[in-house]
Coordinates of C-alpha atoms in Angstrom, one line a residue:
Chain L
M3 CA -4.0 28.1 -4.3
N4 CA -7.5 29.1 -5.4
L5 CA -8.6 25.5 -4.7
L6 CA -8.0 26.0 -1.0
K7 CA -10.3 28.9 -0.8
S8 CA -13.1 26.6 -1.9
L9 CA -12.0 24.1 0.7
K10 CA -15.1 23.3 2.7
L11 CA -15.0 21.8 6.1
P12 CA -17.6 19.4 7.4
A13 CA -19.9 21.2 9.7
D14 CA -19.2 20.8 13.4
E15 CA -22.8 19.9 14.1
S16 CA -23.1 17.1 11.6
L17 CA -19.8 15.6 12.7
K18 CA -21.0 15.6 16.3
N19 CA -24.2 13.9 15.2
I20 CA -22.3 11.2 13.3
A21 CA -20.0 10.7 16.3
L22 CA -22.9 10.4 18.7
G23 CA -24.9 8.1 16.4
A24 CA -21.9 5.9 15.7
A25 CA -21.0 5.8 19.4
V26 CA -24.5 4.7 20.4
F27 CA -24.6 2.1 17.6
G28 CA -21.2 0.8 18.7
L29 CA -21.9 0.7 22.4
A30 CA -25.2 -1.1 21.8
F31 CA -23.4 -3.9 20.0
I32 CA -20.6 -4.0 22.6
L33 CA -23.2 -4.3 25.3
L34 CA -25.0 -7.0 23.3
A35 CA -21.8 -8.9 23.0
I36 CA -21.0 -8.5 26.7
S37 CA -24.4 -9.6 27.8
M38 CA -24.1 -12.7 25.7
G39 CA -20.5 -13.1 26.9
I40 CA -21.5 -13.2 30.6
F41 CA -22.8 -16.8 30.0
N42 CA -20.1 -17.7 27.5
P43 CA -17.0 -15.7 28.2
K44 CA -14.4 -17.5 26.0
P45 CA -16.0 -17.0 22.6
F46 CA -16.7 -13.4 23.5
F47 CA -13.1 -12.7 24.3
A48 CA -11.8 -14.5 21.2
S49 CA -14.1 -12.5 18.9
Y50 CA -13.4 -9.3 20.7
L51 CA -9.6 -9.9 20.3
V52 CA -10.0 -10.3 16.5
S53 CA -12.0 -7.0 16.1
F54 CA -9.7 -5.3 18.5
M55 CA -6.6 -6.3 16.5
F56 CA -8.3 -5.3 13.3
F57 CA -9.2 -1.7 14.3
L58 CA -5.9 -1.3 16.1
S59 CA -4.1 -2.3 12.9
L60 CA -5.9 0.5 11.0
V61 CA -4.8 3.1 13.6
L62 CA -1.2 1.9 13.7
G63 CA -1.1 1.6 9.9
C64 CA -2.1 5.2 9.6
T65 CA 0.5 6.2 12.2
F66 CA 3.2 4.5 10.1
F67 CA 1.9 6.2 7.0
V68 CA 2.2 9.7 8.6
L69 CA 5.6 9.0 10.0
I70 CA 6.9 7.6 6.7
Q71 CA 5.6 10.8 4.8
F72 CA 7.7 12.8 7.2
I73 CA 10.8 10.7 7.1
T74 CA 10.8 10.6 3.2
R75 CA 9.8 14.3 3.1
S76 CA 7.2 13.4 0.5
G77 CA 5.2 16.0 -1.2
W78 CA 2.5 14.0 -3.1
S79 CA 0.7 12.8 0.0
V80 CA 0.1 16.1 1.8
V81 CA -3.6 16.3 0.7
V82 CA -4.4 12.9 2.2
R83 CA -2.1 13.1 5.2
R84 CA -4.6 14.7 7.4
L85 CA -7.0 11.8 6.9
A86 CA -4.4 9.4 8.2
E87 CA -3.7 11.8 11.1
Y88 CA -7.4 11.7 12.1
V89 CA -7.3 8.0 12.2
M90 CA -4.0 7.8 14.2
A91 CA -5.2 10.4 16.6
I92 CA -7.9 8.2 18.0
I93 CA -5.4 5.9 19.6
P94 CA -6.2 7.0 23.2
I95 CA -9.6 5.1 23.0
F96 CA -7.6 1.9 23.0
F97 CA -6.7 2.5 26.6
V98 CA -10.4 1.7 27.2
L99 CA -10.9 -0.8 24.5
I100 CA -8.0 -3.0 25.8
I101 CA -9.7 -3.4 29.2
P102 CA -11.8 -6.5 28.1
I103 CA -8.7 -8.2 26.8
L104 CA -6.9 -7.5 30.1
L105 CA -9.9 -8.8 32.0
G106 CA -10.0 -11.9 29.8
V107 CA -6.3 -12.9 29.9
G108 CA -7.3 -16.0 31.8
H109 CA -9.7 -17.0 29.0
L110 CA -7.5 -16.0 26.1
F111 CA -4.0 -16.9 27.1
H112 CA -3.1 -20.4 28.0
W113 CA 0.1 -19.4 29.6
T114 CA -1.7 -17.5 32.4
H115 CA -2.7 -20.7 34.1
G116 CA 0.0 -21.5 36.7
D117 CA -0.9 -25.2 36.9
V118 CA -0.5 -25.7 33.2
V119 CA 2.8 -23.8 33.2
A120 CA 4.1 -25.9 36.1
H121 CA 3.9 -29.1 34.1
D122 CA 5.3 -27.6 30.9
V123 CA 9.0 -27.3 30.5
L124 CA 8.8 -24.9 27.5
L125 CA 6.3 -22.6 29.2
K126 CA 8.3 -22.6 32.4
G127 CA 11.2 -21.4 30.4
K128 CA 9.1 -18.5 29.0
V129 CA 7.8 -17.3 32.4
P130 CA 10.3 -14.4 32.6
Y131 CA 8.5 -12.9 29.5
L132 CA 5.1 -14.5 29.6
N133 CA 3.8 -13.5 33.0
I134 CA 0.8 -11.3 33.8
P135 CA 2.5 -8.3 35.5
F136 CA 5.0 -7.9 32.7
F137 CA 2.3 -8.5 30.1
L138 CA 0.3 -5.6 31.6
T139 CA 3.3 -3.4 31.9
R140 CA 4.1 -4.0 28.2
A141 CA 0.6 -3.3 27.1
A142 CA 0.8 0.0 29.0
I143 CA 4.1 0.9 27.4
Y144 CA 2.8 0.2 23.9
L145 CA -0.2 2.3 24.4
I146 CA 1.7 5.1 26.0
V147 CA 4.3 5.1 23.2
W148 CA 1.6 5.1 20.5
T149 CA -0.5 7.8 22.2
F150 CA 2.6 10.0 22.7
I151 CA 3.7 9.7 19.0
S152 CA 0.3 10.0 17.4
R153 CA -1.0 12.8 19.6
W154 CA 2.2 14.8 19.3
Y155 CA 2.2 14.5 15.5
F156 CA -1.5 15.3 15.3
K157 CA -1.1 18.3 17.6
T158 CA 2.0 19.7 15.8
S159 CA 0.4 19.2 12.4
V160 CA -2.8 21.0 13.4
E161 CA -0.7 23.8 15.1
Q162 CA 0.9 24.4 11.7
D163 CA -2.5 25.0 10.2
K164 CA -2.6 28.2 12.3
S165 CA 1.0 29.4 12.4
G166 CA 2.3 28.1 9.1
D167 CA 5.6 27.7 10.7
H168 CA 8.0 25.7 8.5
E169 CA 10.1 24.9 11.5
L170 CA 7.3 22.5 12.7
T171 CA 7.7 20.4 9.5
R172 CA 11.4 20.2 10.2
K173 CA 10.8 19.2 13.8
M174 CA 8.3 16.5 12.7
Q175 CA 10.8 15.3 10.1
W176 CA 13.5 15.1 12.7
W177 CA 11.5 13.0 15.1
S178 CA 10.0 10.7 12.5
G179 CA 13.2 8.5 12.5
P180 CA 13.2 7.7 16.3
S181 CA 9.4 7.5 16.2
L182 CA 9.4 4.9 13.5
M183 CA 12.0 2.8 15.4
L184 CA 9.8 2.9 18.4
M185 CA 6.7 2.1 16.4
A186 CA 8.5 -0.9 14.8
M187 CA 9.5 -2.3 18.1
T188 CA 6.1 -1.8 19.8
I189 CA 4.0 -3.1 17.0
S190 CA 6.2 -6.2 16.8
F191 CA 6.0 -6.9 20.5
A192 CA 2.3 -6.1 20.6
A193 CA 1.6 -8.6 17.9
I194 CA 3.7 -11.2 19.8
D195 CA 2.0 -10.5 23.1
W196 CA -1.6 -10.3 21.9
M197 CA -1.7 -12.8 19.0
M198 CA 1.4 -15.0 18.9
S199 CA 1.3 -15.9 22.6
L200 CA -2.2 -17.3 22.2
D201 CA -0.3 -20.4 21.2
P202 CA 2.6 -20.1 23.6
H203 CA 4.6 -23.0 22.4
W204 CA 4.8 -21.7 18.9
F205 CA 7.1 -18.9 17.8
S206 CA 7.9 -17.1 14.6
T207 CA 10.5 -14.3 14.4
I208 CA 8.7 -12.7 11.5
F209 CA 5.4 -12.5 13.3
G210 CA 5.6 -8.8 14.1
V211 CA 6.4 -7.9 10.5
Y212 CA 3.5 -10.1 9.5
Y213 CA 1.1 -8.0 11.5
F214 CA 2.7 -4.8 10.3
S215 CA 2.4 -5.8 6.7
G216 CA -1.3 -6.4 6.9
S217 CA -1.8 -3.2 8.9
F218 CA 0.1 -1.0 6.5
M219 CA -1.7 -2.4 3.6
A220 CA -5.1 -1.9 5.3
C221 CA -4.2 1.8 6.0
F222 CA -4.1 2.5 2.3
A223 CA -7.5 0.9 1.9
V224 CA -8.7 3.1 4.8
L225 CA -7.3 6.3 3.2
I226 CA -8.8 5.4 -0.2
L227 CA -12.3 4.8 1.3
F228 CA -12.1 7.7 3.7
A229 CA -11.2 10.1 0.8
K230 CA -13.8 8.7 -1.5
L231 CA -16.4 8.9 1.2
L232 CA -15.6 12.6 1.9
Q233 CA -15.7 13.3 -1.8
R234 CA -19.1 11.7 -2.1
S235 CA -20.2 14.2 0.6
G236 CA -18.7 17.0 -1.4
Y237 CA -15.4 17.6 0.4
L238 CA -11.9 17.4 -1.0
L239 CA -13.2 17.6 -4.5
K240 CA -10.5 18.7 -6.9
I241 CA -8.0 18.5 -4.1
V242 CA -7.6 14.7 -4.0
S243 CA -7.3 13.9 -7.6
P244 CA -7.2 10.6 -9.6
E245 CA -3.4 11.1 -9.4
H246 CA -3.4 10.7 -5.6
F247 CA -5.8 7.8 -5.8
H248 CA -3.6 6.2 -8.4
D249 CA -0.6 6.4 -6.0
L250 CA -2.6 5.2 -3.0
G251 CA -3.7 2.3 -5.2
K252 CA -0.1 1.5 -6.2
L253 CA 0.9 1.5 -2.5
L254 CA -2.2 -0.7 -1.6
F255 CA -1.1 -3.1 -4.3
G256 CA 2.5 -3.0 -3.3
F257 CA 1.9 -3.7 0.4
M258 CA -0.6 -6.4 -0.5
V259 CA 2.3 -8.1 -2.3
F260 CA 4.6 -7.3 0.7
W261 CA 2.1 -9.1 3.0
T262 CA 2.3 -12.1 0.6
Y263 CA 6.0 -12.0 0.7
I264 CA 6.1 -12.0 4.5
A265 CA 3.3 -14.6 4.8
F266 CA 4.9 -16.9 2.4
S267 CA 8.4 -16.4 4.0
Q268 CA 6.9 -17.5 7.3
Y269 CA 5.2 -20.5 5.9
F270 CA 8.1 -21.5 3.6
L271 CA 10.7 -21.6 6.3
I272 CA 8.5 -23.6 8.7
W273 CA 7.5 -25.9 5.9
Y274 CA 11.1 -26.5 4.9
A275 CA 12.6 -27.0 8.4
N276 CA 9.7 -29.3 9.3
I277 CA 10.2 -29.0 13.0
P278 CA 7.0 -30.3 14.8
E279 CA 6.7 -27.5 17.4
E280 CA 6.6 -25.0 14.5
T281 CA 4.6 -26.9 11.9
I282 CA 1.8 -27.7 14.4
W283 CA 0.6 -24.1 14.0
Y284 CA 0.1 -24.5 10.3
M285 CA -1.3 -28.0 10.9
H286 CA -4.2 -26.5 12.9
R287 CA -4.8 -24.1 10.0
M288 CA -4.7 -26.7 7.2
E289 CA -7.1 -29.2 8.7
G290 CA -10.8 -29.3 8.4
S291 CA -12.6 -26.2 7.4
W292 CA -9.6 -24.0 8.4
D293 CA -7.9 -25.3 5.4
L294 CA -10.5 -23.6 3.3
V295 CA -9.7 -20.3 5.0
T296 CA -6.0 -20.8 4.4
K297 CA -6.7 -21.3 0.7
L298 CA -9.1 -18.4 0.6
L299 CA -6.4 -16.2 2.1
A300 CA -3.9 -17.2 -0.5
F301 CA -6.2 -16.4 -3.3
G302 CA -8.2 -13.6 -1.7
H303 CA -5.1 -11.8 -0.2
F304 CA -2.9 -12.3 -3.2
V305 CA -3.9 -14.0 -6.5
V306 CA -7.2 -12.2 -7.1
P307 CA -6.2 -8.7 -6.0
F308 CA -2.8 -9.1 -7.7
F309 CA -4.5 -9.3 -11.1
F310 CA -7.4 -7.1 -10.2
L311 CA -5.4 -4.1 -9.0
M312 CA -2.6 -4.4 -11.5
P313 CA -4.0 -2.4 -14.4
R314 CA -3.5 1.4 -14.2
T315 CA -7.2 1.9 -15.3
I316 CA -8.5 0.1 -12.2
K317 CA -6.4 2.3 -9.9
R318 CA -7.7 5.4 -11.6
H319 CA -11.3 4.1 -11.8
P320 CA -13.7 5.7 -9.3
V321 CA -15.5 2.4 -8.5
G322 CA -12.7 -0.1 -9.3
L323 CA -10.4 1.2 -6.6
I324 CA -13.2 1.3 -4.0
V325 CA -14.0 -2.4 -4.8
G326 CA -10.3 -3.3 -4.4
A327 CA -10.0 -1.3 -1.1
I328 CA -13.1 -2.9 0.4
W329 CA -12.0 -6.3 -0.8
L330 CA -8.6 -6.0 0.9
M331 CA -10.0 -4.6 4.1
A332 CA -12.3 -7.7 4.3
V333 CA -9.4 -10.1 3.6
H334 CA -7.3 -8.3 6.1
F335 CA -10.0 -9.0 8.7
M336 CA -10.1 -12.6 7.5
D337 CA -6.3 -12.8 7.9
L338 CA -6.5 -11.7 11.6
Y339 CA -9.4 -14.1 12.1
W340 CA -7.3 -16.9 10.7
L341 CA -4.4 -16.0 13.0
I342 CA -6.5 -15.9 16.2
M343 CA -9.5 -18.1 15.9
P344 CA -8.0 -21.6 15.2
V345 CA -6.6 -21.4 18.7
F346 CA -10.1 -21.4 20.2
Y347 CA -11.8 -23.5 17.6
P348 CA -9.2 -26.1 16.5
H349 CA -11.9 -28.3 14.9
G350 CA -13.1 -25.8 12.3
I351 CA -14.5 -22.4 11.5
H352 CA -17.1 -21.3 14.0
V353 CA -18.6 -18.0 13.0
S354 CA -20.8 -16.7 15.8
L355 CA -22.9 -13.7 16.7
F356 CA -20.0 -12.6 18.9
D357 CA -17.9 -12.0 15.7
V358 CA -20.6 -9.8 14.3
A359 CA -21.4 -7.9 17.4
T360 CA -17.9 -7.2 18.5
F361 CA -17.0 -6.1 14.9
L362 CA -20.0 -3.7 14.6
G363 CA -19.4 -2.5 18.2
L364 CA -15.8 -1.6 17.8
G365 CA -16.5 -0.4 14.3
G366 CA -19.1 2.0 15.6
L367 CA -16.7 3.3 18.2
F368 CA -13.9 3.6 15.6
V369 CA -16.1 5.7 13.3
A370 CA -17.4 7.8 16.2
S371 CA -13.9 8.6 17.4
V372 CA -12.6 9.6 14.0
A373 CA -15.7 11.8 13.4
W374 CA -15.1 13.4 16.9
V375 CA -11.4 14.1 16.1
M376 CA -12.3 15.6 12.8
R377 CA -14.3 18.4 14.3
K378 CA -11.3 20.4 15.4
S379 CA -9.2 20.9 12.4
A380 CA -9.0 21.5 8.7
I381 CA -9.5 18.5 6.4
V382 CA -6.1 19.2 4.7
P383 CA -2.9 20.5 6.3
V384 CA -3.6 24.0 4.9
K385 CA -0.2 25.5 5.6
D386 CA 2.1 22.6 5.0
P387 CA 5.0 23.8 2.9
R388 CA 4.6 21.0 0.5
L389 CA 0.9 21.4 -0.1
S390 CA 1.1 23.2 -3.4
E391 CA 3.5 20.4 -4.6
S392 CA 0.8 17.9 -3.6
L393 CA -2.0 19.7 -5.3
R394 CA -0.1 19.8 -8.6
F395 CA 1.1 16.2 -8.2
E396 CA 1.0 14.1 -11.4
N397 CA 2.1 10.6 -12.2
M398 CA 4.6 10.7 -15.0
Chain J
M16 CA 22.9 10.7 -47.8
G17 CA 19.7 10.1 -49.7
K18 CA 18.2 12.7 -52.0
N19 CA 14.9 13.4 -50.4
P20 CA 14.5 14.8 -46.9
V21 CA 13.3 12.3 -44.3
C22 CA 12.2 14.7 -41.7
V23 CA 11.6 18.3 -41.0
L24 CA 13.0 19.7 -37.8
A25 CA 11.8 22.9 -36.0
Q26 CA 13.6 24.6 -33.1
F27 CA 11.6 26.4 -30.4
K28 CA 12.8 28.8 -27.8
T29 CA 10.8 27.7 -24.8
T30 CA 9.1 24.6 -23.4
K31 CA 5.8 26.4 -23.6
A32 CA 6.3 27.0 -27.3
L33 CA 7.2 23.4 -27.9
Y34 CA 4.2 22.2 -25.8
H35 CA 1.8 24.3 -27.8
A36 CA 3.4 23.4 -31.1
C37 CA 2.9 19.7 -30.2
E38 CA -0.7 20.3 -29.5
R39 CA -1.2 22.0 -32.8
V40 CA 0.7 19.4 -34.8
R41 CA -1.4 16.7 -33.1
D42 CA -4.6 18.5 -33.9
E43 CA -3.6 18.9 -37.5
G44 CA -3.6 15.2 -37.7
Y45 CA 0.1 14.4 -37.7
V46 CA 1.1 11.1 -36.1
K47 CA 4.7 10.5 -37.1
F48 CA 6.4 13.2 -35.2
D49 CA 8.5 13.5 -32.1
A50 CA 9.6 16.1 -29.6
H51 CA 13.1 16.5 -28.3
S52 CA 13.9 18.3 -25.1
P53 CA 16.9 18.3 -22.7
F54 CA 14.6 17.4 -19.8
P55 CA 11.2 15.8 -19.3
I56 CA 8.2 18.1 -19.8
H57 CA 5.1 17.3 -17.7
G58 CA 2.1 16.5 -19.9
L59 CA 4.0 16.5 -23.1
D60 CA 2.8 13.0 -23.9
R61 CA -0.8 14.3 -23.8
A62 CA 0.1 17.3 -25.9
M63 CA 1.6 15.0 -28.5
G64 CA -1.5 12.6 -28.3
L65 CA 0.7 9.6 -27.5
K66 CA -1.2 6.4 -26.7
P67 CA -0.3 4.5 -23.5
S68 CA 2.8 2.5 -23.8
K69 CA 2.6 -1.2 -24.8
V70 CA 5.6 -2.1 -22.6
P71 CA 3.4 -3.1 -19.6
W72 CA 1.8 -5.8 -21.7
I73 CA 5.1 -7.1 -22.8
V74 CA 6.2 -7.2 -19.1
L75 CA 3.0 -9.0 -18.0
I76 CA 3.2 -11.6 -20.7
L77 CA 6.9 -12.3 -20.3
G78 CA 6.6 -12.2 -16.5
L79 CA 3.9 -14.8 -16.6
L80 CA 5.8 -16.9 -19.1
G81 CA 8.9 -16.7 -16.9
A82 CA 7.0 -17.7 -13.8
A83 CA 5.2 -20.5 -15.5
G84 CA 8.4 -21.7 -17.1
G85 CA 10.2 -21.6 -13.7
M86 CA 7.5 -23.6 -11.9
G87 CA 7.1 -26.0 -14.9
M88 CA 10.8 -26.6 -15.2
Q89 CA 11.2 -27.6 -11.6
L90 CA 8.1 -29.7 -11.5
W91 CA 9.2 -31.6 -14.5
M92 CA 12.8 -32.0 -13.5
N93 CA 12.3 -33.0 -9.9
G94 CA 9.0 -34.7 -10.3
V95 CA 9.1 -36.4 -13.7
D96 CA 12.4 -36.4 -15.5
Y97 CA 14.7 -37.3 -12.5
P98 CA 12.6 -37.8 -9.4
M99 CA 14.5 -37.0 -6.3
I100 CA 13.6 -36.8 -2.7
F101 CA 14.9 -33.8 -0.9
S102 CA 14.6 -33.5 2.8
A103 CA 11.7 -36.0 2.9
K104 CA 9.5 -33.8 0.8
P105 CA 7.2 -35.1 -1.9
Y106 CA 8.3 -35.0 -5.5
F107 CA 5.9 -32.2 -6.4
S108 CA 6.7 -29.7 -3.6
W109 CA 5.5 -26.5 -5.1
Q110 CA 6.5 -24.6 -2.0
A111 CA 10.2 -25.3 -2.6
Y112 CA 9.9 -24.0 -6.2
V113 CA 8.3 -20.7 -5.4
P114 CA 11.6 -18.7 -5.0
I115 CA 12.9 -19.8 -8.4
T116 CA 9.4 -19.2 -10.0
F117 CA 9.4 -15.7 -8.6
E118 CA 13.0 -15.0 -9.7
L119 CA 12.4 -16.2 -13.2
G120 CA 9.1 -14.2 -13.4
V121 CA 11.0 -11.1 -12.3
L122 CA 13.9 -11.8 -14.6
F123 CA 11.7 -12.3 -17.7
G124 CA 9.5 -9.4 -16.7
S125 CA 12.3 -6.9 -16.3
A126 CA 14.1 -8.2 -19.4
G127 CA 10.8 -7.6 -21.2
A128 CA 10.7 -4.1 -19.8
V129 CA 14.2 -3.2 -21.0
F130 CA 14.2 -4.9 -24.4
G131 CA 10.5 -4.1 -25.0
M132 CA 11.3 -0.4 -24.4
L133 CA 14.3 -0.5 -26.6
G134 CA 12.5 -2.4 -29.3
L135 CA 9.5 -0.1 -29.4
N136 CA 11.8 2.9 -29.5
Q137 CA 13.7 1.3 -32.4
L138 CA 16.9 1.4 -30.4
P139 CA 19.8 0.9 -30.4
R140 CA 20.5 2.7 -33.7
L141 CA 23.7 4.3 -34.7
N142 CA 22.4 7.5 -36.2
H143 CA 19.3 9.5 -36.7
P144 CA 18.7 12.1 -39.4
V145 CA 18.1 14.8 -36.7
F146 CA 21.7 14.6 -35.8
N147 CA 22.5 16.0 -39.3
S148 CA 21.2 19.4 -38.0
K149 CA 23.9 21.6 -36.5
A150 CA 21.4 23.3 -34.3
F151 CA 20.2 20.0 -32.9
S152 CA 23.7 18.7 -32.2
T153 CA 24.6 21.8 -30.3
H154 CA 21.4 22.6 -28.4
A155 CA 19.3 19.5 -28.0
A156 CA 21.0 18.4 -24.9
D157 CA 21.3 21.9 -23.5
D158 CA 18.8 24.7 -24.2
G159 CA 17.0 23.8 -27.4
F160 CA 13.5 22.4 -27.8
F161 CA 12.9 20.6 -31.0
L162 CA 10.0 19.1 -32.9
S163 CA 10.6 16.7 -35.8
I164 CA 8.0 15.5 -38.3
E165 CA 8.7 12.6 -40.6
T166 CA 8.1 13.0 -44.3
K167 CA 6.5 9.6 -44.2
D168 CA 3.5 11.1 -42.3
A169 CA 0.4 11.0 -44.4
N170 CA -0.3 14.7 -43.7
Y171 CA 3.2 15.8 -44.7
D172 CA 3.5 18.4 -47.4
E173 CA 6.8 20.2 -47.8
V174 CA 5.4 23.7 -48.0
R175 CA 2.4 23.4 -45.8
T176 CA 4.2 21.6 -42.9
S177 CA 7.0 24.2 -43.0
K178 CA 4.5 27.0 -42.9
L179 CA 2.7 25.4 -40.0
L180 CA 5.9 25.1 -38.0
E181 CA 7.0 28.6 -38.8
G182 CA 3.6 29.9 -37.8
L183 CA 4.0 28.2 -34.4
G184 CA 7.0 30.4 -33.7
A185 CA 9.8 28.1 -34.7
L186 CA 13.2 29.8 -34.6
Q187 CA 14.2 27.8 -37.6
V188 CA 12.9 25.0 -39.8
E189 CA 15.3 22.5 -41.4
H190 CA 14.7 19.7 -43.9
L191 CA 17.0 16.9 -43.1
K192 CA 18.2 14.1 -45.3
E193 CA 19.2 10.6 -44.2

């Protein structure tokens, strides 16, 4: 336990400065995007939705990570768990970040137009689910559930830093099962509401899992980059070892393959059944320049990282793993872009300033919130009963 | 039984003694030696100076061959040898062939893992000289920690090797014949 004595914590002041700087940076870009969006609302909302779903996926992925560590009572991950807890603890800001989407439902979602629905048998049939009041209610439910789970776990875990009470671990383990069930339900329905219903005629029962698979993969990329970043600044040295990075790399690899499995399953069944109302969704994405993105996704999200991340040496290599993590974060963004954008630009890719501005804007706010949350607690759950197991962890 | 001993076997009392013995034997330049313990000992592979296993390469190559064979077989059968139209799909429908390609890749890969491991360990074999030791047969699966050095090792010398092992705190040193 001598290592823990040398455990440095980032200074409160410097974190505050990072948080303020990132917040100003983020807000500036959000304001830029909004000011451009006043004259051109639709592209603004579309780009905003992509970035929103991207940063939301990182937060939800980390929530899943923390819950899964508790349900499996895993020991290896304790030294990196707090990093995931920081990320999941910022979920309350999404109550604010979702406002533009709720304001833009008319621009984003085809099914909100009463006159269109009135002439569309299929959409008429979906009215009991796809209507604005219920849509808003559901959004509120998702955010409340996520906030409740994330904040309770964060609070309890930080509480243990002080008391060292093992009973808290037992409590968190007990609640991880019900919490995971709630998370699975809410993330699925959120993906259906905010992404699948963009094309309200189309449906895919695996869509929720699809969003989850990308999110959970991205959370490992986040953890790797977060830990590496902290180590570069002199924290967590000798605490997070190549053994932990090796395991995070394995899981990153594993869930990259899981995404492929889910993505192919969705495509495969639709391709095989060949029902027009289903295949049209892929038609849009396999025509013109979108076809290029589809192919890039297949290679960039599977073939290339599959061979790149496979060797043990890469996962233990200080730079190799960073390259893999950044690569997969980028492709994960491209994946969400590919899910959302063809609805608004059916004729081909249309990268605009809105994409850049909303990404940097939400990214700035994301970094700011994480830095702000970090101020209050140790960088490692210092009194977790499994900490010493995690510090000594070795891949056999 | 042959005339000459094929290996020298030393018994140690604790995992620690075995671990340090392995380090010394490795540093003395021995290569053809093995450690025997009732349970896995963390880091023993490093103490023995073992190189990373070659099994992953066997798995990779066989997995890729299996996958390529799976895809190739279906493309050839359904597209060339006996062209058939299934549910209005083209002859070369790679999508439909993915599940089998995946399965054959996994099958060949896992078979490569199992048989590659067995082959590299020179298993199965019916007997091994270490079983000629009474101490080994009674303690190796219970509370004994053993180190065996093959006489084939370039560094082996009957007197020097025995001395080395005794000096490392071996409870007993035996010379075993085939």
